[in-house]
Every structure is written in structure tokens, then in C-alpha cells.
Amino acid sequence: MNTGPQEQPHSANRIRVMLVDDSPIIRGMNARILSHNSEIEIVASESNGELAVSRMDQGDIDVVVLDIEMPVMDGLTAIPLLLKKDRNVKILMSSTLTRRGAEVSFRAMDLGAADFIAKPTTGTVTEGGTTIEEYRREIVAKTLSLGAAALKKRSRLQHLPAAAVAAPAPAKPVLAVDATRGAPRIIAIGSSTGGPQALLKIFKELDKVIKCPIVITQHMPAHFTAILAKHIDNISPMPCREAVDGEFLESGHIYVAPGDYHMTVKADGVRHRISLNQNPPENFCRPAVDPMFRSIADCFGKRSLCVVLTGMGRDGASGAEVVSKAGGCVIAQDEETSVVWGMPGATYKTGVCSAILPISKIAGFINNAAKVSGHDS
């Protein structure tokens, strides 16, 4: 049922949020967490998808924090109906950290959800300490990033706080492949919010000519990265699996960093092994893109091709600078096709990118790079 928050007057310069969950405890907790941020305003709180869809008629909502399992109408059913009401609204799914939760979250993203957040259990809510603090940080950060993107789509950027304003639009893309580097001996891809959809689009369009290994760091917890690897394996011409510590990189194979583990590569004679570790998070993330990129630069130098896709924050930007200094190639997804232009935008601002490309052009760039002069083993 409708509750007090949506009756309050709202300000045009704040991100407007609707909370949808059949648990009043979860709705109340999320409302308290988000309301502490001055850039966020809770304008609606609903107990099921049907009420949420109806509430969309009352005015602009920028972000919907949406539960999956609810009576009357569940989250999966509600997603396309919410987007039909407002195609610019950003949907943040609330999911459990289980294999089933991962599968459902991927279905939600296929339907148009922008991202997901791990739904807290009773234990994580009451324990205190780092777990609830991480949850608080994540839900606020994702709401701010998705809300900024939604506001921009509505051409209300001038009302955003200065910190939420994205970097200027990038320069004209550089489409040519630098043949002096030779074909890449490894391709490394980093992504976060919106990444699964972007990755699937790229791997659907890659040629079988790609013979070097591909390594991927996507910001996701355990269970979720295994499901991502399975989805990529289903649509890619190359086999894909979650990476295993100590295994040799094989040409023509794709490796996804497991949730909660940084993935790097290390030389072992003339070959290279994957190395997984639980070193401290970087950019609040584990796995993080920066350590992967640094190791790629160290092992492969100018024969590296690194790609930064959609995602919040700036993970990958400093690693991309290391790759560029080693002579490698860096490309990033453009602002228009990114769900959130945080990571690729930060990488663009370093000035190291050879190309800033829409998602529809990235597979083609990789295919062309792989054909430059063949591959070394």
C-alpha cells in the first residue's frame, strides 16, 4: 500500500527513488539508509509490483529498488511494465546471494534491469560491522550512479549536484587499429553496472579468428560470476569458464574472475598462469579491474588490448594508464551506450584511449585488431 514518503513534496535537483518490497522492514531500512544522503529523496514505497507500476503514473521516478519475490506481482513481471511507463527509469534489483538469486538476477537484467544489489538477510542486518556498512555504501553508490544516468536521459543535468555531472562527451572515435603493435597476445575486459549485457553483445559478435586468451573482470559476487561465465559460454564462439588459480592461459579461451577474488596473470617460463588472490579490495571492489590490467601490462606490454566497459566508479582507469605506458592499446565504451559512464568515463579522462566506441562497434574493433599480423604463441 502507499505510505507517507511519496506524499512529501520533492525537489527537482534530487534523485527520486521508489522502494518496492513486500517486507516493510527492508523498505524501512532502505529508506533510512538512502534518506541520509542529501542527493536522494524517497518518493514512494510499495509492497508489490502491481502497486509500483500504478505509482509510476504519478510523476517522475528516477530509480526503482525492486524486490524479486513478492505477492500479487513479482519483480520480474513488473520490470517490463515499469519500463513501459518510463523507459528512462533505472531499476536496481534486490537479490539474494545464492545461485538461484544469480540466475534470477540475470533474467532481470535481460528484461531491462540496470543492476542488482545483494538483499540483506536478518544476520547481515543485525550483526553490524563491515557487512552492513558495505551494503549501505553499495546501495547509496548505485542509487546515485543510476539516478544521475536517469536524470541525464531526461535532460535535467543542470539540476544535478556538481559531483554527479559526467565528464564532457568524448572526442571523435579513433577507429583505426595500430598495426605497429601487432595482434594482441591477450585481451582484457573490465566492466561493472550494465556489464553483463554489454559483454554478451560483444561475445555474440566476436569472430572465431580470436586466438589469444581473453580475461574478464566484472564486478560481481560469488555465484554470479559463474552464471556470467555460463551465459558467455552459451553465445560465444570461444569456450568460457570461471578462472581457476594456477591454470595456464590457453589461446582461444575466455576466463572470468570469480567473485571475491582479484584475477591477475603471471609468467611461467614462456607461458602464463592465472593467479587469484584475496588482497584488499581496490576501488571498493574485489574482483577489481586495476590489478588485472597492471598484470597484463607487466606480462604482455604492447601486445595487450584492454577494454573498459560501462560501470560506476573509476576502476580500470589507473590500470589503463599502466597498460598505455607499456605500449598496449586501451579502448573504452562511449557515454551514450553505457548504463553508467563512470569507469569508461574515468578512463577516457586519463587521455590513454585509442578509441571511444559505442558497444555495437567494440567487437568489430577487437576482430580487426586480431587480424593485424597473426598471433604469437
mmCIF file of C-alpha atoms in Angstrom:
data_model
loop_
_atom_site.group_PDB
_atom_site.id
_atom_site.type_symbol
_atom_site.label_atom_id
_atom_site.label_comp_id
_atom_site.label_asym_id
_atom_site.label_seq_id
_atom_site.Cartn_x
_atom_site.Cartn_y
_atom_site.Cartn_z
ATOM 1 C CA MET A 1 0.000 0.000 0.000
ATOM 2 C CA ASN A 2 1.047 3.616 -0.425
ATOM 3 C CA THR A 3 2.906 5.087 2.528
ATOM 4 C CA GLY A 4 3.966 8.505 3.700
ATOM 5 C CA PRO A 5 7.160 9.104 1.751
ATOM 6 C CA GLN A 6 5.523 9.699 -1.628
ATOM 7 C CA GLU A 7 3.183 12.285 -0.185
ATOM 8 C CA GLN A 8 6.067 14.584 0.733
ATOM 9 C CA PRO A 9 7.000 17.426 -1.635
ATOM 10 C CA HIS A 10 10.048 16.683 -3.717
ATOM 11 C CA SER A 11 12.871 18.722 -5.217
ATOM 12 C CA ALA A 12 13.851 18.606 -8.888
ATOM 13 C CA ASN A 13 17.549 18.523 -8.042
ATOM 14 C CA ARG A 14 17.412 15.249 -6.115
ATOM 15 C CA ILE A 15 17.300 11.648 -7.297
ATOM 16 C CA ARG A 16 13.780 10.298 -6.782
ATOM 17 C CA VAL A 17 13.545 6.731 -5.558
ATOM 18 C CA MET A 18 10.706 4.228 -5.247
ATOM 19 C CA LEU A 19 11.225 1.285 -2.891
ATOM 20 C CA VAL A 20 9.346 -1.904 -3.770
ATOM 21 C CA ASP A 21 9.486 -4.851 -1.365
ATOM 22 C CA ASP A 22 6.851 -6.908 0.420
ATOM 23 C CA SER A 23 8.901 -6.623 3.634
ATOM 24 C CA PRO A 24 8.204 -3.365 5.486
ATOM 25 C CA ILE A 25 11.412 -3.977 7.440
ATOM 26 C CA ILE A 26 13.532 -3.977 4.289
ATOM 27 C CA ARG A 27 11.692 -0.961 2.870
ATOM 28 C CA GLY A 28 12.164 0.911 6.116
ATOM 29 C CA MET A 29 15.849 0.049 6.330
ATOM 30 C CA ASN A 30 16.487 1.129 2.734
ATOM 31 C CA ALA A 31 14.527 4.342 3.276
ATOM 32 C CA ARG A 32 16.633 5.216 6.324
ATOM 33 C CA ILE A 33 19.901 4.460 4.537
ATOM 34 C CA LEU A 34 19.080 6.346 1.363
ATOM 35 C CA SER A 35 17.403 9.311 3.049
ATOM 36 C CA HIS A 36 20.619 10.130 4.858
ATOM 37 C CA ASN A 37 22.091 11.223 1.520
ATOM 38 C CA SER A 38 21.011 14.754 0.638
ATOM 39 C CA GLU A 39 21.006 13.972 -3.095
ATOM 40 C CA ILE A 40 18.387 11.210 -2.724
ATOM 41 C CA GLU A 41 14.686 11.512 -1.989
ATOM 42 C CA ILE A 42 12.307 8.611 -1.277
ATOM 43 C CA VAL A 43 9.090 9.493 -3.089
ATOM 44 C CA ALA A 44 7.276 6.139 -2.971
ATOM 45 C CA SER A 45 7.240 2.896 -1.002
ATOM 46 C CA GLU A 46 5.198 -0.029 -2.307
ATOM 47 C CA SER A 47 4.678 -3.643 -1.265
ATOM 48 C CA ASN A 48 4.344 -5.314 -4.697
ATOM 49 C CA GLY A 49 4.973 -4.851 -8.386
ATOM 50 C CA GLU A 50 1.390 -4.004 -9.281
ATOM 51 C CA LEU A 51 1.309 -1.051 -6.889
ATOM 52 C CA ALA A 52 4.715 0.055 -8.162
ATOM 53 C CA VAL A 53 3.554 0.063 -11.787
ATOM 54 C CA SER A 54 0.476 2.070 -10.812
ATOM 55 C CA ARG A 55 2.583 4.558 -8.833
ATOM 56 C CA MET A 56 4.638 5.358 -11.942
ATOM 57 C CA ASP A 57 1.669 7.358 -13.264
ATOM 58 C CA GLN A 58 2.011 9.967 -10.519
ATOM 59 C CA GLY A 59 5.234 11.525 -11.694
ATOM 60 C CA ASP A 60 8.929 11.085 -12.446
ATOM 61 C CA ILE A 61 10.801 8.367 -10.608
ATOM 62 C CA ASP A 62 14.482 8.014 -11.372
ATOM 63 C CA VAL A 63 15.401 4.757 -9.610
ATOM 64 C CA VAL A 64 13.289 1.785 -8.502
ATOM 65 C CA VAL A 65 14.808 -0.513 -5.890
ATOM 66 C CA LEU A 66 12.844 -3.643 -6.738
ATOM 67 C CA ASP A 67 12.471 -6.931 -4.870
ATOM 68 C CA ILE A 68 12.151 -10.098 -6.921
ATOM 69 C CA GLU A 69 9.791 -12.296 -4.919
ATOM 70 C CA MET A 70 6.563 -10.504 -3.954
ATOM 71 C CA PRO A 71 2.851 -11.364 -3.816
ATOM 72 C CA VAL A 72 0.329 -10.070 -6.394
ATOM 73 C CA MET A 73 3.069 -9.173 -8.920
ATOM 74 C CA ASP A 74 6.726 -10.186 -8.629
ATOM 75 C CA GLY A 75 9.712 -8.164 -9.719
ATOM 76 C CA LEU A 76 10.371 -9.982 -12.988
ATOM 77 C CA THR A 77 6.808 -9.387 -14.147
ATOM 78 C CA ALA A 78 6.991 -5.750 -13.104
ATOM 79 C CA ILE A 79 10.231 -4.830 -14.908
ATOM 80 C CA PRO A 80 8.895 -4.514 -18.489
ATOM 81 C CA LEU A 81 5.754 -2.781 -17.214
ATOM 82 C CA LEU A 82 7.789 -0.224 -15.266
ATOM 83 C CA LEU A 83 9.966 0.437 -18.303
ATOM 84 C CA LYS A 84 6.889 0.768 -20.497
ATOM 85 C CA LYS A 85 5.679 3.525 -18.176
ATOM 86 C CA ASP A 86 9.060 5.286 -18.299
ATOM 87 C CA ARG A 87 11.878 3.986 -20.479
ATOM 88 C CA ASN A 88 14.409 6.189 -18.662
ATOM 89 C CA VAL A 89 13.779 4.825 -15.177
ATOM 90 C CA LYS A 90 16.653 2.764 -13.761
ATOM 91 C CA ILE A 91 15.785 -0.466 -11.964
ATOM 92 C CA LEU A 92 18.037 -1.783 -9.200
ATOM 93 C CA MET A 93 17.090 -5.355 -8.368
ATOM 94 C CA SER A 94 17.294 -6.645 -4.814
ATOM 95 C CA SER A 95 18.615 -10.218 -4.985
ATOM 96 C CA THR A 96 19.838 -12.969 -2.686
ATOM 97 C CA LEU A 97 23.459 -14.134 -2.835
ATOM 98 C CA THR A 98 22.596 -17.642 -3.968
ATOM 99 C CA ARG A 99 22.904 -19.482 -7.265
ATOM 100 C CA ARG A 100 19.146 -19.175 -7.757
ATOM 101 C CA GLY A 101 19.391 -15.479 -6.915
ATOM 102 C CA ALA A 102 22.114 -15.119 -9.526
ATOM 103 C CA GLU A 103 20.040 -16.849 -12.217
ATOM 104 C CA VAL A 104 17.030 -14.655 -11.459
ATOM 105 C CA SER A 105 19.176 -11.521 -11.451
ATOM 106 C CA PHE A 106 20.442 -12.338 -14.945
ATOM 107 C CA ARG A 107 16.851 -12.810 -16.103
ATOM 108 C CA ALA A 108 16.047 -9.425 -14.590
ATOM 109 C CA MET A 109 18.920 -7.761 -16.459
ATOM 110 C CA ASP A 110 17.786 -9.420 -19.680
ATOM 111 C CA LEU A 111 14.394 -7.792 -19.088
ATOM 112 C CA GLY A 112 15.952 -4.364 -18.619
ATOM 113 C CA ALA A 113 17.072 -4.021 -15.006
ATOM 114 C CA ALA A 114 20.232 -1.919 -14.810
ATOM 115 C CA ASP A 115 21.927 -3.633 -11.869
ATOM 116 C CA PHE A 116 21.352 -5.634 -8.705
ATOM 117 C CA ILE A 117 22.239 -5.412 -5.054
ATOM 118 C CA ALA A 118 22.587 -8.258 -2.571
ATOM 119 C CA LYS A 119 19.500 -8.365 -0.419
ATOM 120 C CA PRO A 120 20.489 -8.415 3.259
ATOM 121 C CA THR A 121 19.437 -11.312 5.437
ATOM 122 C CA THR A 122 18.452 -10.948 9.068
ATOM 123 C CA GLY A 123 22.002 -11.806 10.083
ATOM 124 C CA THR A 124 23.676 -9.175 7.949
ATOM 125 C CA VAL A 125 21.253 -6.513 9.147
ATOM 126 C CA THR A 126 21.731 -7.179 12.844
ATOM 127 C CA GLU A 127 25.406 -8.072 13.022
ATOM 128 C CA GLY A 128 26.719 -4.573 12.395
ATOM 129 C CA GLY A 129 30.322 -4.252 11.328
ATOM 130 C CA THR A 130 31.595 -4.304 7.761
ATOM 131 C CA THR A 131 28.809 -6.295 6.111
ATOM 132 C CA ILE A 132 26.021 -3.803 6.751
ATOM 133 C CA GLU A 133 28.427 -0.928 6.105
ATOM 134 C CA GLU A 134 29.274 -2.408 2.708
ATOM 135 C CA TYR A 135 25.573 -2.785 1.969
ATOM 136 C CA ARG A 136 24.930 0.832 2.911
ATOM 137 C CA ARG A 137 27.786 2.049 0.750
ATOM 138 C CA GLU A 138 26.716 -0.078 -2.215
ATOM 139 C CA ILE A 139 23.035 0.823 -2.260
ATOM 140 C CA VAL A 140 23.802 4.544 -1.931
ATOM 141 C CA ALA A 141 26.534 4.450 -4.595
ATOM 142 C CA LYS A 142 24.421 2.502 -7.073
ATOM 143 C CA THR A 143 21.377 4.683 -6.475
ATOM 144 C CA LEU A 144 23.423 7.836 -7.063
ATOM 145 C CA SER A 145 25.040 6.491 -10.238
ATOM 146 C CA LEU A 146 21.852 5.116 -11.738
ATOM 147 C CA GLY A 147 19.901 8.200 -10.698
ATOM 148 C CA ALA A 148 22.421 10.514 -12.358
ATOM 149 C CA ALA A 149 22.106 8.493 -15.572
ATOM 150 C CA ALA A 150 18.309 8.650 -15.442
ATOM 151 C CA LEU A 151 18.318 12.400 -14.833
ATOM 152 C CA LYS A 152 20.658 12.950 -17.743
ATOM 153 C CA LYS A 153 18.375 10.979 -20.055
ATOM 154 C CA ARG A 154 15.613 13.413 -19.143
ATOM 155 C CA SER A 155 17.817 16.393 -19.992
ATOM 156 C CA ARG A 156 17.761 17.615 -16.413
ATOM 157 C CA LEU A 157 21.526 17.552 -15.994
ATOM 158 C CA GLN A 158 21.634 21.200 -14.935
ATOM 159 C CA HIS A 159 19.792 20.294 -11.728
ATOM 160 C CA LEU A 160 22.308 17.677 -10.627
ATOM 161 C CA PRO A 161 24.875 18.356 -7.886
ATOM 162 C CA ALA A 162 28.265 19.142 -9.390
ATOM 163 C CA ALA A 163 29.729 15.809 -8.222
ATOM 164 C CA ALA A 164 27.166 13.870 -10.259
ATOM 165 C CA VAL A 165 27.827 15.641 -13.555
ATOM 166 C CA ALA A 166 29.597 13.378 -16.055
ATOM 167 C CA ALA A 167 32.692 14.322 -17.999
ATOM 168 C CA PRO A 168 32.273 16.090 -21.349
ATOM 169 C CA ALA A 169 31.382 13.963 -24.351
ATOM 170 C CA PRO A 170 34.452 12.219 -25.766
ATOM 171 C CA ALA A 171 36.243 13.263 -28.916
ATOM 172 C CA LYS A 172 35.542 11.623 -32.246
ATOM 173 C CA PRO A 173 36.330 7.880 -32.012
ATOM 174 C CA VAL A 174 39.629 6.675 -33.422
ATOM 175 C CA LEU A 175 38.578 3.677 -35.478
ATOM 176 C CA ALA A 176 41.904 2.612 -36.951
ATOM 177 C CA VAL A 177 43.865 -0.257 -35.454
ATOM 178 C CA ASP A 178 47.545 0.467 -34.758
ATOM 179 C CA ALA A 179 49.305 -2.210 -36.796
ATOM 180 C CA THR A 180 52.700 -1.402 -35.257
ATOM 181 C CA ARG A 181 51.689 -3.202 -32.057
ATOM 182 C CA GLY A 182 50.911 -6.427 -33.867
ATOM 183 C CA ALA A 183 47.925 -8.549 -32.985
ATOM 184 C CA PRO A 184 47.211 -8.705 -29.250
ATOM 185 C CA ARG A 185 48.503 -11.679 -27.316
ATOM 186 C CA ILE A 186 45.828 -11.118 -24.678
ATOM 187 C CA ILE A 187 42.551 -9.216 -24.421
ATOM 188 C CA ALA A 188 41.413 -7.971 -21.006
ATOM 189 C CA ILE A 189 37.946 -6.555 -20.335
ATOM 190 C CA GLY A 190 36.710 -4.729 -17.240
ATOM 191 C CA SER A 191 33.069 -3.924 -16.509
ATOM 192 C CA SER A 192 30.529 -3.249 -13.779
ATOM 193 C CA THR A 193 26.986 -1.800 -13.894
ATOM 194 C CA GLY A 194 25.445 -2.794 -17.226
ATOM 195 C CA GLY A 195 28.438 -5.011 -17.933
ATOM 196 C CA PRO A 196 26.716 -8.377 -18.347
ATOM 197 C CA GLN A 197 24.516 -7.072 -21.163
ATOM 198 C CA ALA A 198 27.493 -5.341 -22.804
ATOM 199 C CA LEU A 199 29.691 -8.435 -22.538
ATOM 200 C CA LEU A 200 27.038 -10.671 -24.085
ATOM 201 C CA LYS A 201 26.628 -8.275 -27.002
ATOM 202 C CA ILE A 202 30.385 -8.244 -27.639
ATOM 203 C CA PHE A 203 30.834 -12.009 -27.453
ATOM 204 C CA LYS A 204 27.911 -12.662 -29.765
ATOM 205 C CA GLU A 205 29.770 -10.681 -32.425
ATOM 206 C CA LEU A 206 33.351 -11.865 -31.971
ATOM 207 C CA ASP A 207 34.937 -13.841 -34.792
ATOM 208 C CA LYS A 208 36.478 -17.272 -34.416
ATOM 209 C CA VAL A 209 39.673 -15.559 -35.575
ATOM 210 C CA ILE A 210 40.310 -14.514 -31.958
ATOM 211 C CA LYS A 211 43.043 -16.949 -30.943
ATOM 212 C CA CYS A 212 44.536 -15.237 -27.907
ATOM 213 C CA PRO A 213 43.097 -15.690 -24.406
ATOM 214 C CA ILE A 214 40.512 -13.216 -23.067
ATOM 215 C CA VAL A 215 40.274 -12.356 -19.371
ATOM 216 C CA ILE A 216 37.273 -10.588 -17.831
ATOM 217 C CA THR A 217 36.787 -8.837 -14.513
ATOM 218 C CA GLN A 218 33.134 -7.995 -13.905
ATOM 219 C CA HIS A 219 32.153 -6.563 -10.532
ATOM 220 C CA MET A 220 30.008 -9.400 -9.184
ATOM 221 C CA PRO A 221 29.885 -11.621 -6.100
ATOM 222 C CA ALA A 222 30.404 -15.379 -5.976
ATOM 223 C CA HIS A 223 27.733 -17.468 -7.768
ATOM 224 C CA PHE A 224 27.036 -14.543 -10.082
ATOM 225 C CA THR A 225 30.382 -14.739 -11.894
ATOM 226 C CA ALA A 226 29.897 -18.472 -12.532
ATOM 227 C CA ILE A 227 26.489 -17.758 -14.095
ATOM 228 C CA LEU A 228 28.008 -14.964 -16.187
ATOM 229 C CA ALA A 229 30.680 -17.348 -17.494
ATOM 230 C CA LYS A 230 27.986 -19.868 -18.408
ATOM 231 C CA HIS A 231 25.971 -17.233 -20.292
ATOM 232 C CA ILE A 232 29.049 -16.112 -22.243
ATOM 233 C CA ASP A 233 29.967 -19.736 -22.999
ATOM 234 C CA ASN A 234 26.487 -20.293 -24.451
ATOM 235 C CA ILE A 235 26.748 -17.495 -27.016
ATOM 236 C CA SER A 236 30.460 -17.153 -27.753
ATOM 237 C CA PRO A 237 32.478 -18.920 -30.467
ATOM 238 C CA MET A 238 35.120 -19.419 -27.753
ATOM 239 C CA PRO A 239 34.771 -21.532 -24.595
ATOM 240 C CA CYS A 240 34.311 -19.548 -21.379
ATOM 241 C CA ARG A 241 34.623 -20.549 -17.731
ATOM 242 C CA GLU A 242 35.283 -19.091 -14.316
ATOM 243 C CA ALA A 243 39.034 -18.839 -13.762
ATOM 244 C CA VAL A 244 40.912 -21.307 -11.549
ATOM 245 C CA ASP A 245 44.004 -20.334 -9.591
ATOM 246 C CA GLY A 246 47.211 -21.623 -11.183
ATOM 247 C CA GLU A 247 45.771 -22.746 -14.518
ATOM 248 C CA PHE A 248 47.624 -21.919 -17.723
ATOM 249 C CA LEU A 249 46.075 -19.429 -20.098
ATOM 250 C CA GLU A 250 45.013 -21.172 -23.298
ATOM 251 C CA SER A 251 44.647 -19.492 -26.660
ATOM 252 C CA GLY A 252 41.063 -19.013 -27.755
ATOM 253 C CA HIS A 253 39.639 -19.360 -24.226
ATOM 254 C CA ILE A 254 37.759 -16.864 -22.049
ATOM 255 C CA TYR A 255 38.284 -16.590 -18.288
ATOM 256 C CA VAL A 256 36.021 -14.732 -15.838
ATOM 257 C CA ALA A 257 37.380 -13.593 -12.465
ATOM 258 C CA PRO A 258 35.495 -15.393 -9.656
ATOM 259 C CA GLY A 259 33.514 -13.267 -7.234
ATOM 260 C CA ASP A 260 35.552 -12.074 -4.230
ATOM 261 C CA TYR A 261 38.908 -12.814 -5.928
ATOM 262 C CA HIS A 262 41.213 -10.482 -7.814
ATOM 263 C CA MET A 263 42.451 -12.118 -11.022
ATOM 264 C CA THR A 264 45.947 -11.446 -12.367
ATOM 265 C CA VAL A 265 48.284 -13.226 -14.770
ATOM 266 C CA LYS A 266 51.878 -14.292 -14.121
ATOM 267 C CA ALA A 267 54.633 -15.505 -16.403
ATOM 268 C CA ASP A 268 55.728 -19.130 -16.023
ATOM 269 C CA GLY A 269 58.518 -19.707 -18.492
ATOM 270 C CA VAL A 270 57.160 -18.989 -21.961
ATOM 271 C CA ARG A 271 53.577 -19.494 -20.788
ATOM 272 C CA HIS A 272 51.306 -17.601 -18.404
ATOM 273 C CA ARG A 273 49.212 -18.698 -15.455
ATOM 274 C CA ILE A 274 46.160 -17.213 -13.811
ATOM 275 C CA SER A 275 46.706 -16.100 -10.233
ATOM 276 C CA LEU A 276 43.756 -15.467 -7.904
ATOM 277 C CA ASN A 277 44.085 -13.643 -4.607
ATOM 278 C CA GLN A 278 42.041 -12.020 -1.883
ATOM 279 C CA ASN A 279 44.203 -8.955 -1.433
ATOM 280 C CA PRO A 280 42.317 -5.915 -0.116
ATOM 281 C CA PRO A 281 39.605 -4.505 -2.408
ATOM 282 C CA GLU A 282 40.652 -1.800 -4.833
ATOM 283 C CA ASN A 283 38.165 0.943 -5.659
ATOM 284 C CA PHE A 284 35.907 -0.811 -3.106
ATOM 285 C CA CYS A 285 35.867 -3.849 -5.419
ATOM 286 C CA ARG A 286 37.078 -7.455 -5.354
ATOM 287 C CA PRO A 287 37.478 -8.559 -8.069
ATOM 288 C CA ALA A 288 38.862 -5.273 -9.373
ATOM 289 C CA VAL A 289 39.959 -4.336 -12.878
ATOM 290 C CA ASP A 290 43.088 -2.353 -11.972
ATOM 291 C CA PRO A 291 45.166 -5.280 -10.657
ATOM 292 C CA MET A 292 44.231 -7.342 -13.709
ATOM 293 C CA PHE A 293 45.281 -4.540 -16.078
ATOM 294 C CA ARG A 294 48.571 -3.979 -14.222
ATOM 295 C CA SER A 295 49.499 -7.635 -14.524
ATOM 296 C CA ILE A 296 48.557 -7.648 -18.212
ATOM 297 C CA ALA A 297 50.836 -4.680 -18.837
ATOM 298 C CA ASP A 298 53.683 -6.379 -16.966
ATOM 299 C CA CYS A 299 53.369 -9.676 -18.852
ATOM 300 C CA PHE A 300 52.332 -8.606 -22.339
ATOM 301 C CA GLY A 301 53.326 -4.936 -22.775
ATOM 302 C CA LYS A 302 52.407 -3.563 -26.183
ATOM 303 C CA ARG A 303 50.696 -6.820 -27.153
ATOM 304 C CA SER A 304 47.883 -6.065 -24.684
ATOM 305 C CA LEU A 305 44.406 -4.945 -25.685
ATOM 306 C CA CYS A 306 42.373 -3.686 -22.719
ATOM 307 C CA VAL A 307 38.711 -2.703 -22.842
ATOM 308 C CA VAL A 308 36.777 -0.707 -20.233
ATOM 309 C CA LEU A 309 33.010 -1.109 -20.386
ATOM 310 C CA THR A 310 30.076 0.501 -18.615
ATOM 311 C CA GLY A 311 30.250 0.714 -14.838
ATOM 312 C CA MET A 312 30.142 3.029 -11.831
ATOM 313 C CA GLY A 313 33.278 4.370 -10.185
ATOM 314 C CA ARG A 314 36.736 4.601 -11.749
ATOM 315 C CA ASP A 315 38.080 1.055 -11.523
ATOM 316 C CA GLY A 316 40.253 0.326 -14.544
ATOM 317 C CA ALA A 317 41.370 3.904 -15.180
ATOM 318 C CA SER A 318 44.701 3.756 -13.342
ATOM 319 C CA GLY A 319 45.382 0.256 -14.671
ATOM 320 C CA ALA A 320 44.693 1.524 -18.188
ATOM 321 C CA GLU A 321 47.386 4.159 -17.723
ATOM 322 C CA VAL A 322 49.871 1.415 -16.830
ATOM 323 C CA VAL A 323 48.860 -0.536 -19.942
ATOM 324 C CA SER A 324 49.297 2.541 -22.120
ATOM 325 C CA LYS A 325 52.739 3.300 -20.666
ATOM 326 C CA ALA A 326 53.742 -0.273 -21.517
ATOM 327 C CA GLY A 327 52.696 0.358 -25.119
ATOM 328 C CA GLY A 328 49.402 -1.528 -25.003
ATOM 329 C CA CYS A 329 46.081 -0.484 -26.522
ATOM 330 C CA VAL A 330 43.158 0.771 -24.423
ATOM 331 C CA ILE A 331 39.615 1.320 -25.650
ATOM 332 C CA ALA A 332 36.508 2.329 -23.732
ATOM 333 C CA GLN A 333 32.759 2.245 -24.239
ATOM 334 C CA ASP A 334 31.172 5.579 -25.123
ATOM 335 C CA GLU A 335 28.874 7.578 -22.878
ATOM 336 C CA GLU A 336 25.723 7.187 -24.964
ATOM 337 C CA THR A 337 25.623 3.378 -24.833
ATOM 338 C CA SER A 338 26.894 2.979 -21.252
ATOM 339 C CA VAL A 339 24.357 2.340 -18.498
ATOM 340 C CA VAL A 340 26.727 4.307 -16.243
ATOM 341 C CA TRP A 341 29.699 6.167 -17.746
ATOM 342 C CA GLY A 342 31.805 6.031 -14.604
ATOM 343 C CA MET A 343 34.571 3.539 -15.384
ATOM 344 C CA PRO A 344 34.877 4.258 -19.120
ATOM 345 C CA GLY A 345 34.489 7.987 -18.469
ATOM 346 C CA ALA A 346 37.298 7.981 -15.916
ATOM 347 C CA THR A 347 39.473 6.009 -18.346
ATOM 348 C CA TYR A 348 38.683 8.458 -21.145
ATOM 349 C CA LYS A 349 39.733 11.376 -18.954
ATOM 350 C CA THR A 350 43.210 9.855 -18.483
ATOM 351 C CA GLY A 351 43.840 10.500 -22.180
ATOM 352 C CA VAL A 352 45.176 6.999 -22.894
ATOM 353 C CA CYS A 353 42.337 5.600 -25.014
ATOM 354 C CA SER A 354 42.965 4.677 -28.637
ATOM 355 C CA ALA A 355 39.216 4.620 -29.229
ATOM 356 C CA ILE A 356 35.945 5.547 -27.511
ATOM 357 C CA LEU A 357 33.322 3.333 -29.114
ATOM 358 C CA PRO A 358 29.627 2.504 -28.849
ATOM 359 C CA ILE A 359 29.016 -1.044 -27.682
ATOM 360 C CA SER A 360 27.968 -2.032 -31.209
ATOM 361 C CA LYS A 361 31.476 -1.219 -32.537
ATOM 362 C CA ILE A 362 33.667 -2.832 -29.872
ATOM 363 C CA ALA A 363 33.529 -6.403 -31.179
ATOM 364 C CA GLY A 364 34.463 -5.138 -34.633
ATOM 365 C CA PHE A 365 37.469 -3.279 -33.253
ATOM 366 C CA ILE A 366 38.638 -6.426 -31.444
ATOM 367 C CA ASN A 367 38.102 -8.558 -34.552
ATOM 368 C CA ASN A 368 40.148 -6.127 -36.658
ATOM 369 C CA ALA A 369 42.932 -5.936 -34.078
ATOM 370 C CA ALA A 370 43.186 -9.730 -34.031
ATOM 371 C CA LYS A 371 43.734 -9.787 -37.803
ATOM 372 C CA VAL A 372 46.609 -7.313 -37.895
ATOM 373 C CA SER A 373 49.505 -9.718 -38.326
ATOM 374 C CA GLY A 374 48.565 -13.043 -36.785
ATOM 375 C CA HIS A 375 49.280 -14.198 -33.261
ATOM 376 C CA ASP A 376 52.362 -15.231 -31.414
ATOM 377 C CA SER A 377 52.039 -18.148 -29.041
#
